[in-house]
mmCIF file of C-alpha atoms in Angstrom:
data_model
loop_
_atom_site.group_PDB
_atom_site.id
_atom_site.type_symbol
_atom_site.label_atom_id
_atom_site.label_comp_id
_atom_site.label_asym_id
_atom_site.label_seq_id
_atom_site.Cartn_x
_atom_site.Cartn_y
_atom_site.Cartn_z
ATOM 1 C CA MET A 1 -16.488 -11.128 -26.006
ATOM 2 C CA PRO A 2 -13.563 -9.567 -28.231
ATOM 3 C CA THR A 3 -11.449 -11.973 -29.983
ATOM 4 C CA SER A 4 -7.920 -13.314 -28.699
ATOM 5 C CA LEU A 5 -4.859 -14.694 -29.342
ATOM 6 C CA HIS A 6 -4.708 -16.454 -25.952
ATOM 7 C CA THR A 7 -7.223 -18.390 -23.881
ATOM 8 C CA GLU A 8 -8.588 -17.283 -20.603
ATOM 9 C CA ASN A 9 -5.901 -19.701 -19.077
ATOM 10 C CA GLU A 10 -2.720 -17.483 -20.818
ATOM 11 C CA LEU A 11 -4.680 -14.179 -19.855
ATOM 12 C CA VAL A 12 -4.891 -15.312 -15.984
ATOM 13 C CA GLN A 13 -1.495 -16.104 -15.857
ATOM 14 C CA ARG A 14 -0.141 -13.110 -17.770
ATOM 15 C CA VAL A 15 -2.190 -11.412 -15.118
ATOM 16 C CA ALA A 16 -0.900 -12.896 -12.384
ATOM 17 C CA ALA A 17 2.263 -11.706 -13.591
ATOM 18 C CA GLY A 18 1.143 -8.359 -13.896
ATOM 19 C CA ASN A 19 0.713 -7.869 -17.408
ATOM 20 C CA GLU A 20 -1.771 -5.524 -17.543
ATOM 21 C CA ALA A 21 -2.231 -5.647 -21.230
ATOM 22 C CA ALA A 22 -3.819 -8.845 -20.382
ATOM 23 C CA TYR A 23 -5.494 -7.495 -17.161
ATOM 24 C CA LYS A 24 -7.577 -5.384 -19.744
ATOM 25 C CA GLU A 25 -8.803 -7.780 -21.885
ATOM 26 C CA LEU A 26 -9.940 -9.525 -18.882
ATOM 27 C CA PHE A 27 -11.632 -6.633 -17.263
ATOM 28 C CA THR A 28 -13.034 -6.085 -21.408
ATOM 29 C CA ARG A 29 -14.574 -9.509 -21.445
ATOM 30 C CA TYR A 30 -15.967 -9.506 -17.880
ATOM 31 C CA TRP A 31 -16.752 -6.049 -17.649
ATOM 32 C CA ASP A 32 -20.783 -6.761 -18.695
ATOM 33 C CA GLN A 33 -21.261 -9.759 -16.151
ATOM 34 C CA ILE A 34 -20.132 -8.163 -13.486
ATOM 35 C CA TYR A 35 -21.871 -4.895 -13.710
ATOM 36 C CA SER A 36 -24.888 -6.299 -14.671
ATOM 37 C CA THR A 37 -24.777 -8.945 -11.819
ATOM 38 C CA ALA A 38 -24.739 -5.765 -9.230
ATOM 39 C CA LEU A 39 -27.370 -4.313 -10.933
ATOM 40 C CA MET A 40 -29.598 -6.988 -10.438
ATOM 41 C CA PHE A 41 -28.794 -6.260 -6.587
ATOM 42 C CA THR A 42 -28.310 -2.600 -6.466
ATOM 43 C CA LYS A 43 -30.543 -1.451 -8.992
ATOM 44 C CA SER A 44 -28.456 1.675 -9.217
ATOM 45 C CA PRO A 45 -26.202 2.172 -12.614
ATOM 46 C CA GLU A 46 -23.865 4.266 -10.328
ATOM 47 C CA MET A 47 -23.479 2.020 -7.429
ATOM 48 C CA SER A 48 -22.799 -0.851 -9.524
ATOM 49 C CA GLU A 49 -20.026 0.503 -11.863
ATOM 50 C CA ASP A 50 -18.375 1.262 -8.345
ATOM 51 C CA MET A 51 -19.261 -2.061 -7.130
ATOM 52 C CA ALA A 52 -17.685 -3.670 -11.047
ATOM 53 C CA GLN A 53 -14.375 -0.893 -10.804
ATOM 54 C CA GLU A 54 -13.857 -2.078 -7.475
ATOM 55 C CA VAL A 55 -14.014 -6.509 -8.077
ATOM 56 C CA PHE A 56 -11.303 -5.213 -10.942
ATOM 57 C CA ALA A 57 -9.379 -3.228 -8.750
ATOM 58 C CA ARG A 58 -9.258 -6.330 -5.926
ATOM 59 C CA ILE A 59 -8.355 -9.239 -8.704
ATOM 60 C CA TRP A 60 -5.507 -5.995 -9.732
ATOM 61 C CA VAL A 61 -3.885 -5.490 -6.671
ATOM 62 C CA LYS A 62 -4.540 -9.736 -5.690
ATOM 63 C CA ARG A 63 -3.145 -10.960 -9.037
ATOM 64 C CA GLU A 64 -0.561 -13.021 -7.286
ATOM 65 C CA LYS A 65 -3.362 -15.332 -5.983
ATOM 66 C CA LEU A 66 -4.086 -15.892 -10.242
ATOM 67 C CA LYS A 67 -1.131 -18.378 -10.267
ATOM 68 C CA GLU A 68 -4.065 -21.203 -8.331
ATOM 69 C CA VAL A 69 -7.143 -20.074 -9.922
ATOM 70 C CA VAL A 70 -8.378 -23.157 -12.093
ATOM 71 C CA ARG A 71 -11.515 -21.163 -13.268
ATOM 72 C CA PHE A 72 -10.936 -18.092 -13.592
ATOM 73 C CA ASP A 73 -15.164 -17.211 -14.204
ATOM 74 C CA ASP A 74 -15.700 -18.795 -10.719
ATOM 75 C CA TYR A 75 -13.120 -16.996 -8.916
ATOM 76 C CA LEU A 76 -14.198 -13.797 -10.707
ATOM 77 C CA PHE A 77 -18.294 -14.731 -9.473
ATOM 78 C CA ILE A 78 -17.034 -15.328 -5.838
ATOM 79 C CA THR A 79 -15.048 -12.076 -5.783
ATOM 80 C CA ALA A 80 -18.078 -10.126 -7.203
ATOM 81 C CA ARG A 81 -20.345 -11.721 -5.262
ATOM 82 C CA ASN A 82 -18.794 -11.469 -1.768
ATOM 83 C CA LEU A 83 -18.612 -7.462 -2.428
ATOM 84 C CA ILE A 84 -21.534 -6.927 -3.621
ATOM 85 C CA PHE A 85 -22.821 -9.086 -0.650
ATOM 86 C CA ASP A 86 -20.907 -7.011 1.554
ATOM 87 C CA GLN A 87 -22.279 -3.695 0.291
ATOM 88 C CA MET A 88 -25.632 -4.853 0.281
ATOM 89 C CA ARG A 89 -25.778 -6.281 3.977
ATOM 90 C CA GLN A 90 -24.198 -3.133 5.193
ATOM 91 C CA LYS A 91 -27.486 -1.389 3.235
ATOM 92 C CA VAL A 92 -29.890 -3.738 4.846
ATOM 93 C CA PHE A 93 -28.792 -3.979 8.397
ATOM 94 C CA THR A 94 -28.155 0.258 8.812
ATOM 95 C CA TYR A 95 -32.007 0.550 7.845
ATOM 96 C CA GLU A 96 -35.170 -0.068 9.486
ATOM 97 C CA HIS A 97 -35.953 -3.652 8.208
ATOM 98 C CA GLY A 98 -39.418 -3.074 6.856
ATOM 99 C CA VAL A 99 -38.584 0.411 5.600
ATOM 100 C CA TYR A 100 -35.866 -0.963 3.635
ATOM 101 C CA LEU A 101 -37.174 -4.132 1.834
ATOM 102 C CA THR A 102 -40.113 -1.806 1.017
ATOM 103 C CA GLU A 103 -37.787 0.821 -0.671
ATOM 104 C CA TYR A 104 -36.061 -1.838 -2.396
ATOM 105 C CA PHE A 105 -38.448 -3.951 -3.755
ATOM 106 C CA SER A 106 -40.619 -0.746 -4.734
ATOM 107 C CA ASP A 107 -39.020 -1.106 -8.222
ATOM 108 C CA ALA A 108 -41.875 -0.999 -11.027
ATOM 109 C CA ASP A 109 -40.028 -3.558 -13.025
ATOM 110 C CA LEU A 110 -41.526 -6.458 -10.512
ATOM 111 C CA THR A 111 -43.789 -8.718 -11.686
ATOM 112 C CA PRO A 112 -47.078 -9.744 -9.720
ATOM 113 C CA ALA A 113 -44.839 -12.924 -9.037
ATOM 114 C CA ASP A 114 -41.872 -11.035 -7.796
ATOM 115 C CA ASN A 115 -44.169 -9.262 -5.226
ATOM 116 C CA VAL A 116 -45.985 -12.603 -4.065
ATOM 117 C CA GLU A 117 -42.465 -13.903 -3.247
ATOM 118 C CA LEU A 118 -41.297 -10.277 -1.700
ATOM 119 C CA LYS A 119 -44.286 -10.704 0.421
ATOM 120 C CA GLU A 120 -43.664 -14.422 1.390
ATOM 121 C CA MET A 121 -40.173 -13.181 2.135
ATOM 122 C CA GLU A 122 -40.686 -10.154 4.376
ATOM 123 C CA LYS A 123 -43.190 -12.957 6.575
ATOM 124 C CA ILE A 124 -40.707 -15.786 6.606
ATOM 125 C CA ILE A 125 -38.244 -13.349 7.898
ATOM 126 C CA GLN A 126 -40.623 -11.686 10.053
ATOM 127 C CA GLN A 127 -42.144 -14.929 11.524
ATOM 128 C CA GLY A 128 -38.389 -16.039 12.435
ATOM 129 C CA ILE A 129 -37.733 -13.208 14.097
ATOM 130 C CA SER A 130 -40.552 -13.594 15.805
ATOM 131 C CA ILE A 131 -40.277 -16.781 17.435
ATOM 132 C CA LEU A 132 -36.623 -15.651 19.190
ATOM 133 C CA PRO A 133 -36.261 -15.515 22.611
ATOM 134 C CA PRO A 134 -36.770 -11.762 23.817
ATOM 135 C CA GLN A 135 -33.293 -11.162 24.370
ATOM 136 C CA GLN A 136 -31.604 -12.651 21.155
ATOM 137 C CA ARG A 137 -34.826 -10.926 19.098
ATOM 138 C CA THR A 138 -34.172 -7.416 21.300
ATOM 139 C CA ALA A 139 -30.041 -7.729 20.675
ATOM 140 C CA PHE A 140 -30.497 -8.972 16.715
ATOM 141 C CA CYS A 141 -32.874 -6.158 15.593
ATOM 142 C CA LEU A 142 -30.967 -3.392 17.721
ATOM 143 C CA SER A 143 -27.258 -4.671 15.920
ATOM 144 C CA ARG A 144 -28.776 -5.548 12.873
ATOM 145 C CA PHE A 145 -31.530 -3.043 11.700
ATOM 146 C CA GLN A 146 -31.034 0.066 13.451
ATOM 147 C CA GLY A 147 -26.945 -0.659 13.180
ATOM 148 C CA LEU A 148 -25.685 0.152 17.223
ATOM 149 C CA LYS A 149 -22.422 -1.020 18.251
ATOM 150 C CA HIS A 150 -22.084 -3.829 20.820
ATOM 151 C CA GLU A 151 -21.553 -1.535 23.011
ATOM 152 C CA GLU A 152 -24.135 0.390 22.346
ATOM 153 C CA ILE A 153 -26.438 -2.444 22.604
ATOM 154 C CA ALA A 154 -25.355 -3.625 26.158
ATOM 155 C CA ALA A 155 -25.714 -0.143 27.506
ATOM 156 C CA GLN A 156 -29.067 -0.062 26.581
ATOM 157 C CA MET A 157 -30.255 -3.986 26.989
ATOM 158 C CA GLY A 158 -28.321 -3.869 30.845
ATOM 159 C CA ILE A 159 -26.366 -6.405 30.178
ATOM 160 C CA SER A 160 -22.554 -6.967 29.096
ATOM 161 C CA LYS A 161 -21.241 -7.051 25.765
ATOM 162 C CA GLU A 162 -19.897 -10.661 25.755
ATOM 163 C CA SER A 163 -24.057 -11.412 26.506
ATOM 164 C CA VAL A 164 -24.672 -9.569 23.487
ATOM 165 C CA LYS A 165 -22.624 -11.053 21.383
ATOM 166 C CA SER A 166 -23.778 -14.265 22.581
ATOM 167 C CA HIS A 167 -27.178 -13.040 21.810
ATOM 168 C CA ILE A 168 -26.691 -11.958 17.854
ATOM 169 C CA VAL A 169 -24.723 -15.305 17.439
ATOM 170 C CA ARG A 170 -27.763 -17.290 18.757
ATOM 171 C CA ALA A 171 -29.889 -15.315 17.002
ATOM 172 C CA ILE A 172 -28.443 -15.391 13.228
ATOM 173 C CA ALA A 173 -28.268 -19.686 13.757
ATOM 174 C CA SER A 174 -31.837 -19.473 14.432
ATOM 175 C CA LEU A 175 -32.635 -17.694 12.096
ATOM 176 C CA ARG A 176 -30.382 -19.428 9.201
ATOM 177 C CA LYS A 177 -31.884 -22.494 10.496
ATOM 178 C CA HIS A 178 -35.568 -20.936 9.900
ATOM 179 C CA LEU A 179 -34.477 -19.617 6.449
ATOM 180 C CA GLY A 180 -32.755 -21.937 5.253
ATOM 181 C CA ASP A 181 -36.305 -23.990 4.942
ATOM 182 C CA HIS A 182 -37.818 -21.878 2.833
ATOM 183 C CA ALA A 183 -34.537 -21.182 0.017
ATOM 184 C CA GLU A 184 -36.394 -19.814 -2.459
ATOM 185 C CA PRO A 185 -34.357 -17.069 -4.847
ATOM 186 C CA MET A 186 -35.372 -13.619 -2.731
ATOM 187 C CA THR A 187 -35.454 -15.945 1.156
ATOM 188 C CA LEU A 188 -31.920 -17.699 0.426
ATOM 189 C CA PHE A 189 -30.577 -13.905 -1.087
ATOM 190 C CA VAL A 190 -31.734 -12.573 2.505
ATOM 191 C CA TRP A 191 -30.467 -16.040 4.148
ATOM 192 C CA MET A 192 -27.156 -15.306 2.756
ATOM 193 C CA LEU A 193 -26.913 -11.992 3.310
ATOM 194 C CA LEU A 194 -27.278 -13.047 7.352
ATOM 195 C CA MET A 195 -24.454 -15.517 7.172
ATOM 196 C CA LEU A 196 -22.327 -13.013 6.620
#
């Protein structure tokens, strides 16, 4: 961390007032942390760099909100977390569930313990989905794993769009409860994705 004549709070307040030099200093202080966090989830240097840049762009665009921030590191983490989860949620729910998870966690750097945890996570998720009522399970899978819109699901299932939405909301609530009882790190991450 570079030396500075200003405390973090002073820098944050200067950024809130539109001071670009203070913004650049905060950027320098926290870039590695945000980039590393993104890389841990995406495993893609290019995607992680884009995400980190987007996080700091959002900080600058919404800089006036910094006047009310008490702990900048917490605020920055929440901003980064929301962006990363949003991006990962789109990837998780764009691809077929099993295929995506297999590809995502096929990194050679995974330890044997990581692989055990992955298998357990997949088992827990599949169990949660399997115990959903048929209509909820179908609507949820078509939405989250095949990326269909509510209108498309309604046409495929022969029900109204409102019914589709109701089935998905109830399915997510059930899965949250099921996954909440198994909150190991990887499982908790997927649970948080489901909550978005």
